[in-house]
Short mmCIF file of C-alpha atoms and ligand atoms in Angstrom, two decimals:
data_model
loop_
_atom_site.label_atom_id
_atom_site.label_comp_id
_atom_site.label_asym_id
_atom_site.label_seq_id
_atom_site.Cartn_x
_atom_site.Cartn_y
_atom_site.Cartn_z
CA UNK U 1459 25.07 -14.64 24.55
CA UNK U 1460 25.69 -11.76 22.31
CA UNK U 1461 23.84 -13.29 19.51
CA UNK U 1462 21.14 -13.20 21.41
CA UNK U 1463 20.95 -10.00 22.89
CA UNK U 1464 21.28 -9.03 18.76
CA UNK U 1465 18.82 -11.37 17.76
CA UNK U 1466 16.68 -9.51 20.83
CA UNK U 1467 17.85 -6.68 19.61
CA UNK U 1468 16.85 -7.31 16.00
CA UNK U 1469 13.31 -8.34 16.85
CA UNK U 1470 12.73 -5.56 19.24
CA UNK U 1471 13.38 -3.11 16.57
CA UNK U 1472 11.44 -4.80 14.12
CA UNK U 1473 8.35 -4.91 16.07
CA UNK U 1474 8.76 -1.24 16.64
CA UNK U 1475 8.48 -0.04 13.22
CA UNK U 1476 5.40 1.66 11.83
CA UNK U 1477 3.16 -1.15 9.90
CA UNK U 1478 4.22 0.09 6.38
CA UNK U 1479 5.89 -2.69 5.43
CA UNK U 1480 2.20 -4.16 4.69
CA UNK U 1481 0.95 -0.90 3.26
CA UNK U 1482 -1.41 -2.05 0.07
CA UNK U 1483 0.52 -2.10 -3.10
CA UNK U 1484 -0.17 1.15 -5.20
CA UNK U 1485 -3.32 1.25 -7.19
CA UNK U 1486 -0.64 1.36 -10.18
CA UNK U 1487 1.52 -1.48 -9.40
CA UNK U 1488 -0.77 -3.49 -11.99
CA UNK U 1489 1.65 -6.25 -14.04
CA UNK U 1490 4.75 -7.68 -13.23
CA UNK U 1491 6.47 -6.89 -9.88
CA UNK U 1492 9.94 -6.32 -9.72
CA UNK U 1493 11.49 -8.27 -6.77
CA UNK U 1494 14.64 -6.19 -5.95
CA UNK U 1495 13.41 -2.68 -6.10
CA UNK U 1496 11.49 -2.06 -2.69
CA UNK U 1497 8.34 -0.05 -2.74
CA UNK U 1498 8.84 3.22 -1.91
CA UNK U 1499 6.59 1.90 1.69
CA UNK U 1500 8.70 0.05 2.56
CA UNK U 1501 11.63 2.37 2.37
CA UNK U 1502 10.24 3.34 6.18
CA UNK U 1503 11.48 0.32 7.49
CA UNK U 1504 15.06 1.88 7.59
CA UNK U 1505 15.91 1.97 11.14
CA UNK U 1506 15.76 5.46 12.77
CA UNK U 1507 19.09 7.06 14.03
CA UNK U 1508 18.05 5.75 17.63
CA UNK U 1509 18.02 2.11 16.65
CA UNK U 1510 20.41 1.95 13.65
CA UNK U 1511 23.59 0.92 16.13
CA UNK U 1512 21.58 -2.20 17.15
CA UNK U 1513 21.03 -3.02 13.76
CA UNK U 1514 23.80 -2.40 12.09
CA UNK U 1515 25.65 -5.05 14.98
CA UNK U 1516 23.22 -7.81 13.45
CA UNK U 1517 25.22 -8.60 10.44
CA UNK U 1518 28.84 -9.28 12.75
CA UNK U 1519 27.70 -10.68 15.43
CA UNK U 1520 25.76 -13.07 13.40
CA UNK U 1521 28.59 -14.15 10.91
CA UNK U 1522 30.75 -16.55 13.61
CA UNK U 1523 27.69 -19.04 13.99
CA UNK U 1524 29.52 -21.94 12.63
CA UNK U 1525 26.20 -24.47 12.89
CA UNK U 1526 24.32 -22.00 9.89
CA UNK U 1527 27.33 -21.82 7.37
CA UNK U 1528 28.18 -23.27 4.11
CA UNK U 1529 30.97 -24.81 5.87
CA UNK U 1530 34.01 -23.98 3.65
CA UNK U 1531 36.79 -25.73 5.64
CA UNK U 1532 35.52 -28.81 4.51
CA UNK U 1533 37.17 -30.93 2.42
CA UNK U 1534 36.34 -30.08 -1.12
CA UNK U 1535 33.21 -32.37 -1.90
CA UNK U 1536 33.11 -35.49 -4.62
CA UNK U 1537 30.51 -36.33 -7.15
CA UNK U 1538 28.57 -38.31 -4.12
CA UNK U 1539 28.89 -35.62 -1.04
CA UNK U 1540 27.81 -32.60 -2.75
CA UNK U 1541 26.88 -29.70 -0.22
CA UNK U 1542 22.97 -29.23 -0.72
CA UNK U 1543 21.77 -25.73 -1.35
CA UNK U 1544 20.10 -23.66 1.19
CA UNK U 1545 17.26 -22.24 -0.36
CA UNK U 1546 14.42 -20.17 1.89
CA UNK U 1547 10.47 -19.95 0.72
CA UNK U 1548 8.54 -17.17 2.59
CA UNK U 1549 5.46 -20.14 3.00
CA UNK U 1550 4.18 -23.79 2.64
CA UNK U 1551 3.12 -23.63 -0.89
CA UNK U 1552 5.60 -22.19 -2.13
CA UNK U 1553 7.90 -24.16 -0.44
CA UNK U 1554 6.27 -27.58 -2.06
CA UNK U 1555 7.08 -25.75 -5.51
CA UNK U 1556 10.83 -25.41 -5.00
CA UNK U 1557 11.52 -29.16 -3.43
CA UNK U 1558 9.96 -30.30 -6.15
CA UNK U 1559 12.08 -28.77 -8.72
CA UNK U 1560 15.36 -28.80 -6.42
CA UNK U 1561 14.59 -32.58 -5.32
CA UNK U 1562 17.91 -33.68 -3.31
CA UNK U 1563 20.42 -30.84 -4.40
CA UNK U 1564 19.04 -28.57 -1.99
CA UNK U 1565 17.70 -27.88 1.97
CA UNK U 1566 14.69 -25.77 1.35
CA UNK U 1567 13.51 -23.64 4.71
CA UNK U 1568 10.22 -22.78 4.52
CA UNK U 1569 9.43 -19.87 7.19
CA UNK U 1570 5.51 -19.67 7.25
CA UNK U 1571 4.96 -23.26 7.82
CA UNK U 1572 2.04 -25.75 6.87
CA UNK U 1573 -1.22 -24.32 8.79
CA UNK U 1574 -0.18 -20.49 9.00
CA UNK U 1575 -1.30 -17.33 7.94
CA UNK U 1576 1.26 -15.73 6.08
CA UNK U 1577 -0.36 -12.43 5.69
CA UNK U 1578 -0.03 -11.62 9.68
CA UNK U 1579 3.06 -13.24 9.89
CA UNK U 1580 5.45 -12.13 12.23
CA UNK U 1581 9.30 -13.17 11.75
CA UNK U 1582 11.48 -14.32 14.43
CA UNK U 1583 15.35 -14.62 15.10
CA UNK U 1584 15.52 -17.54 13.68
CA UNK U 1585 13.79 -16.77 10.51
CA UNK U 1586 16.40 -14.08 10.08
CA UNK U 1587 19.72 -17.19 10.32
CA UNK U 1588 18.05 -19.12 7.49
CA UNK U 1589 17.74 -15.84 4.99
CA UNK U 1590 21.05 -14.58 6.26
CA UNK U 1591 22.73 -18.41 5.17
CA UNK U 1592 20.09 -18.75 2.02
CA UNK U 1593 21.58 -18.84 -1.73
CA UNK U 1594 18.16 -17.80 -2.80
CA UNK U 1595 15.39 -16.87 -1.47
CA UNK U 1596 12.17 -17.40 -2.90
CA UNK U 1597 8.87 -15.36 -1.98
CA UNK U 1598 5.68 -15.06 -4.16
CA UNK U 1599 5.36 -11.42 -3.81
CA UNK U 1600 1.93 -9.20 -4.35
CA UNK U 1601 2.04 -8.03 -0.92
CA UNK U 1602 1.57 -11.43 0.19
CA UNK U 1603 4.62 -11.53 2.14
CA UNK U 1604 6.07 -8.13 2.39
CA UNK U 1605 7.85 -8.93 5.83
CA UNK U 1606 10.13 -10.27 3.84
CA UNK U 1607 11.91 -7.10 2.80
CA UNK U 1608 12.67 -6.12 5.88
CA UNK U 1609 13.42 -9.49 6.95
CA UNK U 1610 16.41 -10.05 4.45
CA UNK U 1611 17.22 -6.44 4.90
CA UNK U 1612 17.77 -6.87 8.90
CA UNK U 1613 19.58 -10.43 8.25
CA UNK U 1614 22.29 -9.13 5.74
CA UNK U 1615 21.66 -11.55 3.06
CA UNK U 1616 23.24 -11.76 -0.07
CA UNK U 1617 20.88 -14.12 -1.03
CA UNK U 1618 19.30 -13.89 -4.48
CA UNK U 1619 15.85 -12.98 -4.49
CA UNK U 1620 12.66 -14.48 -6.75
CA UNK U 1621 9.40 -13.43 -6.81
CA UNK U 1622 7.25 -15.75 -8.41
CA UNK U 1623 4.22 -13.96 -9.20
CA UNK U 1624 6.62 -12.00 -11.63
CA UNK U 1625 4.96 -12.61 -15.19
CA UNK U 1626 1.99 -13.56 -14.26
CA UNK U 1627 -0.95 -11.17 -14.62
CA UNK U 1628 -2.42 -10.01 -11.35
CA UNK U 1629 -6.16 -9.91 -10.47
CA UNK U 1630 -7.24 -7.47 -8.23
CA UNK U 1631 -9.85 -8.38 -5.31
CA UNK U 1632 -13.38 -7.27 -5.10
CA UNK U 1633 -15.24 -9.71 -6.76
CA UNK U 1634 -18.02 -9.32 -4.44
CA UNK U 1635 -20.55 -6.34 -4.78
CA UNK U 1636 -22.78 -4.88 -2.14
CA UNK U 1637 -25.96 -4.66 -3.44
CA UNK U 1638 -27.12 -1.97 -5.14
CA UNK U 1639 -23.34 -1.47 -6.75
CA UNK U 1640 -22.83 -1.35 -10.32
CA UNK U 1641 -21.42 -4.73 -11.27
CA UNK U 1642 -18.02 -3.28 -12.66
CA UNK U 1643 -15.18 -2.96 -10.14
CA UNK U 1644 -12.52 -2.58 -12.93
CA UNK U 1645 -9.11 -1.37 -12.00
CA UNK U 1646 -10.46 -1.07 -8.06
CA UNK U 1647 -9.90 -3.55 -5.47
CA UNK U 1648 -6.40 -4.84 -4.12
CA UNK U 1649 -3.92 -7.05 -5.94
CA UNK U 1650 -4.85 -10.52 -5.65
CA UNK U 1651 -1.63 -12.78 -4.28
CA UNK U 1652 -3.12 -16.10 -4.69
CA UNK U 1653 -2.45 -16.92 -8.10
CA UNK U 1654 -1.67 -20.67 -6.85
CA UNK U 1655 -5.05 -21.50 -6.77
CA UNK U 1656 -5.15 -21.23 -10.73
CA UNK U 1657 -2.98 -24.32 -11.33
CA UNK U 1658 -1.90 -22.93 -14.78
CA UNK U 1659 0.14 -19.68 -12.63
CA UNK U 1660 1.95 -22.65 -10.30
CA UNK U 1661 3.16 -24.37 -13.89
CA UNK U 1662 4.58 -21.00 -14.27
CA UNK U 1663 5.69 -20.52 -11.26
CA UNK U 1664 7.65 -23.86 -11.50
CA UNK U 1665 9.31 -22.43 -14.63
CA UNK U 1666 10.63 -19.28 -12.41
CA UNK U 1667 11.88 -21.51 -10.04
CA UNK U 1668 13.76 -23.93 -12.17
CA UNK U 1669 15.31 -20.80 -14.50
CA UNK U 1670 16.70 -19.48 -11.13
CA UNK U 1671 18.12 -22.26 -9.65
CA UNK U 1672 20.07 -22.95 -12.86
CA UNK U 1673 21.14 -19.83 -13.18
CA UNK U 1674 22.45 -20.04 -9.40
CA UNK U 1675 23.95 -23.92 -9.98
CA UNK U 1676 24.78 -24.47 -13.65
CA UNK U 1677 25.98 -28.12 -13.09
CA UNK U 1678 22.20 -29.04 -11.50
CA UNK U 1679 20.78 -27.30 -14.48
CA UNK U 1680 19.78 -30.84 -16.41
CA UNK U 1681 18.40 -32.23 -12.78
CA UNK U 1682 15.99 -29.02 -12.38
CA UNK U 1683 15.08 -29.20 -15.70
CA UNK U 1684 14.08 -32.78 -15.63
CA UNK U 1685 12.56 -32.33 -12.16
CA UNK U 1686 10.28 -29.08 -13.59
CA UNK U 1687 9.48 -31.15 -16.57
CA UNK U 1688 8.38 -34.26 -14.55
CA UNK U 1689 6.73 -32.28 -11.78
CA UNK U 1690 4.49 -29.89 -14.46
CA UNK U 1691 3.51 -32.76 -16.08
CA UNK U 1692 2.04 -33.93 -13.21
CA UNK U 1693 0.38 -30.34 -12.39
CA UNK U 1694 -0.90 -30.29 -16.20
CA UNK U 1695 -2.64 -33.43 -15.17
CA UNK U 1696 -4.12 -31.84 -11.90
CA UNK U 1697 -5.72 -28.95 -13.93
CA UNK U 1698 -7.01 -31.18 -16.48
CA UNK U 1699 -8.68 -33.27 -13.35
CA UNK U 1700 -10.04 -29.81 -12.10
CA UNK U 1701 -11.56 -29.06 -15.21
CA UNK U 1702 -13.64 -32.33 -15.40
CA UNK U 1703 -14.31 -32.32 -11.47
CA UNK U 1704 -16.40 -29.13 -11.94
CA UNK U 1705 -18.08 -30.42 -14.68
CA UNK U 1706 -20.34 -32.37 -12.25
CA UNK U 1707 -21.30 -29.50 -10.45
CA UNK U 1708 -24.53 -27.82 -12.03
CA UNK U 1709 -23.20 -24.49 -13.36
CA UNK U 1710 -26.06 -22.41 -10.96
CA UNK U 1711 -24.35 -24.59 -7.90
CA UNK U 1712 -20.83 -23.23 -8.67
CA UNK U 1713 -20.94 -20.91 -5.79
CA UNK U 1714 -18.39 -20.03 -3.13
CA UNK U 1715 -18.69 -18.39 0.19
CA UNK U 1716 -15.38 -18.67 2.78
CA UNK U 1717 -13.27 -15.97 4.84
CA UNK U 1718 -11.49 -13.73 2.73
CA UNK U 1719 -10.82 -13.43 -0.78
CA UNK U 1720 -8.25 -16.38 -1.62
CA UNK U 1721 -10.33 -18.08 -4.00
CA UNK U 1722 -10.29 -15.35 -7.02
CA UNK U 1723 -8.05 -17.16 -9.28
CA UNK U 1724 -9.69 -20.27 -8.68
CA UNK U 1725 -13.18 -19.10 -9.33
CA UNK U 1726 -11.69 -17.22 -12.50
CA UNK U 1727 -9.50 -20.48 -14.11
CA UNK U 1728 -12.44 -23.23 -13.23
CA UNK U 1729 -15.66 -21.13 -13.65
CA UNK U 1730 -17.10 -20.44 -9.30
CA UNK U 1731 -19.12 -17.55 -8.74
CA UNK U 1732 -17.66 -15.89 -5.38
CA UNK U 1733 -21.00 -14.68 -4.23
CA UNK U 1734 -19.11 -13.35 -0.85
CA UNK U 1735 -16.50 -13.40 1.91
CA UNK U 1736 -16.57 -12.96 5.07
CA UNK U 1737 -13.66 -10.56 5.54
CA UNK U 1738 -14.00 -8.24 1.87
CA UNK U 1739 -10.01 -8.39 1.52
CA UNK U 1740 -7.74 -10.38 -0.23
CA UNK U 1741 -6.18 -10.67 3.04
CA UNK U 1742 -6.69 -11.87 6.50
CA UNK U 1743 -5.36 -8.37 7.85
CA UNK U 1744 -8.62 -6.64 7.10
CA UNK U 1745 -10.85 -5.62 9.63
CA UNK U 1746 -13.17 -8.10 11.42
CA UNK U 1747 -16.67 -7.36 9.74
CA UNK U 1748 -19.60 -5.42 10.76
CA UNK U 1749 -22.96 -6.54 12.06
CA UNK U 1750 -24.18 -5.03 9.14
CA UNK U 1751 -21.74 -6.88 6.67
CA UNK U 1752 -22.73 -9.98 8.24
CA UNK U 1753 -25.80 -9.54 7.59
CA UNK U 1754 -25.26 -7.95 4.13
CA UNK U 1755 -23.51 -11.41 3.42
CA UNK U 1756 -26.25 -13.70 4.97
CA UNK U 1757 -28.65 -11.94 2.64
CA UNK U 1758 -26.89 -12.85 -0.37
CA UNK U 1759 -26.01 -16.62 0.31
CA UNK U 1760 -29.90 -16.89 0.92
CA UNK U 1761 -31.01 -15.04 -2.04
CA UNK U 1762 -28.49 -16.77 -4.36
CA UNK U 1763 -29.44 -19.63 -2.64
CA UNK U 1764 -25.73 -21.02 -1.82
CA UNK U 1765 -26.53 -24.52 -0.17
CA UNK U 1766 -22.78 -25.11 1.43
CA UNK U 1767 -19.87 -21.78 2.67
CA UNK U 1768 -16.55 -22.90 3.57
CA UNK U 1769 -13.76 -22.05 6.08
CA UNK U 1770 -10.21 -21.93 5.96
CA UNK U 1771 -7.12 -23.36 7.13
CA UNK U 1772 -5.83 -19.82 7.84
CA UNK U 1773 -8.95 -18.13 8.99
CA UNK U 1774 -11.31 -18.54 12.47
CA UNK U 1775 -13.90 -20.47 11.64
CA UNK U 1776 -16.69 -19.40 14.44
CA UNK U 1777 -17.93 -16.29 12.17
CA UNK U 1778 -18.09 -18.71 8.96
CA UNK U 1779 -20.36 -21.04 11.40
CA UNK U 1780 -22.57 -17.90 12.43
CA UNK U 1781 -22.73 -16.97 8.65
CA UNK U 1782 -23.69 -20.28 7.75
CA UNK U 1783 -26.29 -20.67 10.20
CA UNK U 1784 -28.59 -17.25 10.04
CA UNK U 1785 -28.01 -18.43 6.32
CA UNK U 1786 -29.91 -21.75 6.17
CA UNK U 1787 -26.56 -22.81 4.89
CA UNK U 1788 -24.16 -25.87 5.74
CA UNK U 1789 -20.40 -25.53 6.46
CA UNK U 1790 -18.66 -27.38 4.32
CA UNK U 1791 -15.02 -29.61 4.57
CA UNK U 1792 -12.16 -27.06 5.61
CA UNK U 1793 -10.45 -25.94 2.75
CA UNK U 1794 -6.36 -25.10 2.48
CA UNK U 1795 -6.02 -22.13 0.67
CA UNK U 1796 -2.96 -19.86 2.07
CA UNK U 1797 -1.18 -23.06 3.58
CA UNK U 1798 -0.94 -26.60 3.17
CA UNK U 1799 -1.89 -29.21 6.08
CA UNK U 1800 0.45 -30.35 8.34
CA UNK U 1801 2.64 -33.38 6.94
CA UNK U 1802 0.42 -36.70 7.01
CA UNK U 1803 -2.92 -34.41 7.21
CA UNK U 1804 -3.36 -35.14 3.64
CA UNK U 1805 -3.04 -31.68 1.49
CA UNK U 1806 0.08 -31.85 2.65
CA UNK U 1807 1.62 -31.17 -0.60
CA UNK U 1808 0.39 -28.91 -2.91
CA UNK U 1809 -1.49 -31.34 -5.41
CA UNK U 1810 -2.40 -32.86 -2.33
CA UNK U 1811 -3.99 -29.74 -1.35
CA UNK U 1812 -5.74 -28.82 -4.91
CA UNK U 1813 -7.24 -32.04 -4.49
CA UNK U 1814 -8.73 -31.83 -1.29
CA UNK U 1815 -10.13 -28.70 -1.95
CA UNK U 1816 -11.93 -29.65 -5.15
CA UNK U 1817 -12.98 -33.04 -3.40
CA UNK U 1818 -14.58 -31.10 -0.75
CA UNK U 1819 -15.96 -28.16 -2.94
CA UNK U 1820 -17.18 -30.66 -5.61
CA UNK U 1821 -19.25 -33.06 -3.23
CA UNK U 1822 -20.31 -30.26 -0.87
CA UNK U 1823 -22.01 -28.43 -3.88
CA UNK U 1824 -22.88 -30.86 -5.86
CA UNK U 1825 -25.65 -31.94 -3.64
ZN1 ZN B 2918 -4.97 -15.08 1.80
#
């Protein structure tokens, strides 16, 4: 009962606070992004005077749940009953990433699961458990998920934390122009978080992943680095398939059109114009468009002449449909961009999901 009223607690003062914790990052934060020093935003999350009691009870009332602990009265383990790993991954993606590198030496909780948006996401108690009990936690960073700080702040982890994005160099949105703008938006425009739609950035990310889980379990380090080496192998083949799956799209036909801006790596790695989005934002947050963007966007799918738009997994679809038809223009296949399917749905894994994508982009455009 008391866990409860702390978990209540917990969540009551988290939906109280201010929405800093996903203010945009700094126009400066260009490169890579450190994941253990917070952004000076987010340093508003610390609980006021009034609340900080409440919080501060999370961490002890929490610790007696026996069901969500490494369980160290058990006997010590053998070679064949070794205690798996409890790893967390802020989303779906992500989450595909690290099983495929951890394979069977760890219990990976993914929090934003297959089918949600993980830019509006809004954690719950038991979110809070599984980064309390995680030995690492893994999150792709670039504002993406930036609950997460105050998520593993409130739960009084100890977890080690990896941002994946770290190393790899960060677009920034705004890859549409209004008309009559000058075509150069350098150095404007938020940073871009979807660098797994560039299949070269998950290879990398793969790399982060297996580098920190040997340096967390040294005896597994052989088994992550076969599983990475296995695993990119098969990702090197995916972007390779890509590649050649464009080719049959007429280079004028390599347009895109879809919700918000989650396709900017992809459109940069495999050569898509992104002639506009419904919401101008690299994420779902922004503000619901204008009758006057609409129509701003309409103009330019007809006058580029963009034959199919898309919606996404994440995103409504009804303003994509009223896009598409004052347009002229089809809707194509739904594509998965911020999450994968649910399992059996088919891009239910993340090559799974690359490949439906370019499936559905390919045929749709290739007319
Ligand atoms: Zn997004």
């Amino acid at each position: 009962m008391s866990l409860l009223v702390s978990l209540t607690l917990f969540v009551a003062c988290g939906a109280s606070l201010p929405p800093a914790t996903v203010a945009p990052p700094s126009p400066t934060a260009v490169g890579p992004i450190v994941p253990t020093a917070p952004a000076p935003a987010l340093t508003v999350a610390t609980p006021t005077p009034s609340t900080l009691p409440a919080t501060v009870a999370l961490a002890p009332t929490l610790t007696p749940v026996p069901t969500h602990t490494a369980a160290p009265t058990k006997p010590v383990p053998t070679s064949t009953a070794v205690p798996k790993i409890p790893l967390v991954a802020s989303f779906s993606v992500l989450g595909d990433l690290v099983r495929n590198v951890a394979g069977d030496r760890a219990d990976v909780v993914v929090i934003v699961g297959p089918g949600q948006d993980t830019h509006t996401f809004e954690p719950a108690p038991s979110h809070a458990l599984a980064v309390r009990d995680a030995a690492v936690v893994f999150e792709n960073g670039a504002g993406f998920d930036g609950w997460l700080q105050r998520l593993y702040v409130a739960s009084g982890s100890r977890a080690r934390r990896v941002t994946v994005t770290e190393g790899i160099t960060l677009q920034r949105g705004g890859h549409t122009h209004a008309e009559g703008e000058a075509e150069s938006h350098e150095g404007e425009g938020e940073l871009d978080p979807h660098v797994w739609q560039d299949v070269r950035h998950a290879i990398h990310m793969v790399g982060t992943i297996r580098d920190a889980l040997a340096a967390h379990d040294a005896p597994g380090a052989a088994v992550y680095r076969a599983n990475a080496d296995r695993y990119i192998g098969e990702l090197r083949e995916l972007d390779a398939w890509v590649i050649a799956q464009v080719a049959t799209v007429p280079e004028p036909r390599r347009t895109l059109v879809m919700n918000h801006e989650s396709l900017g790596y992809f459109a940069s790695r495999y050569g898509f114009a992104i002639v506009g989005t419904v919401l101008p934002s690299v994420s779902t947050e922004a503000a619901e468009p204008s009758a006057s963007d609409l129509a701003r966007l309409v103009r330019r799918i007809r006058s580029v002449g963009v034959p199919v738009i898309f919606a996404e997994n994440v995103a409504n679809t009804r303003v994509i449909e009223r896009v598409a038809r004052e347009a002229g223009a089809r809707v194509g296949p739904l594509l998965y961009t911020d999450a994968l399917a649910r399992a059996g749905a088919g891009a239910d894994t993340y090559v799974a999901m690359m490949r439906h994508n370019v499936g559905a982009i390919v045929t749709a455009l290739r007319g």
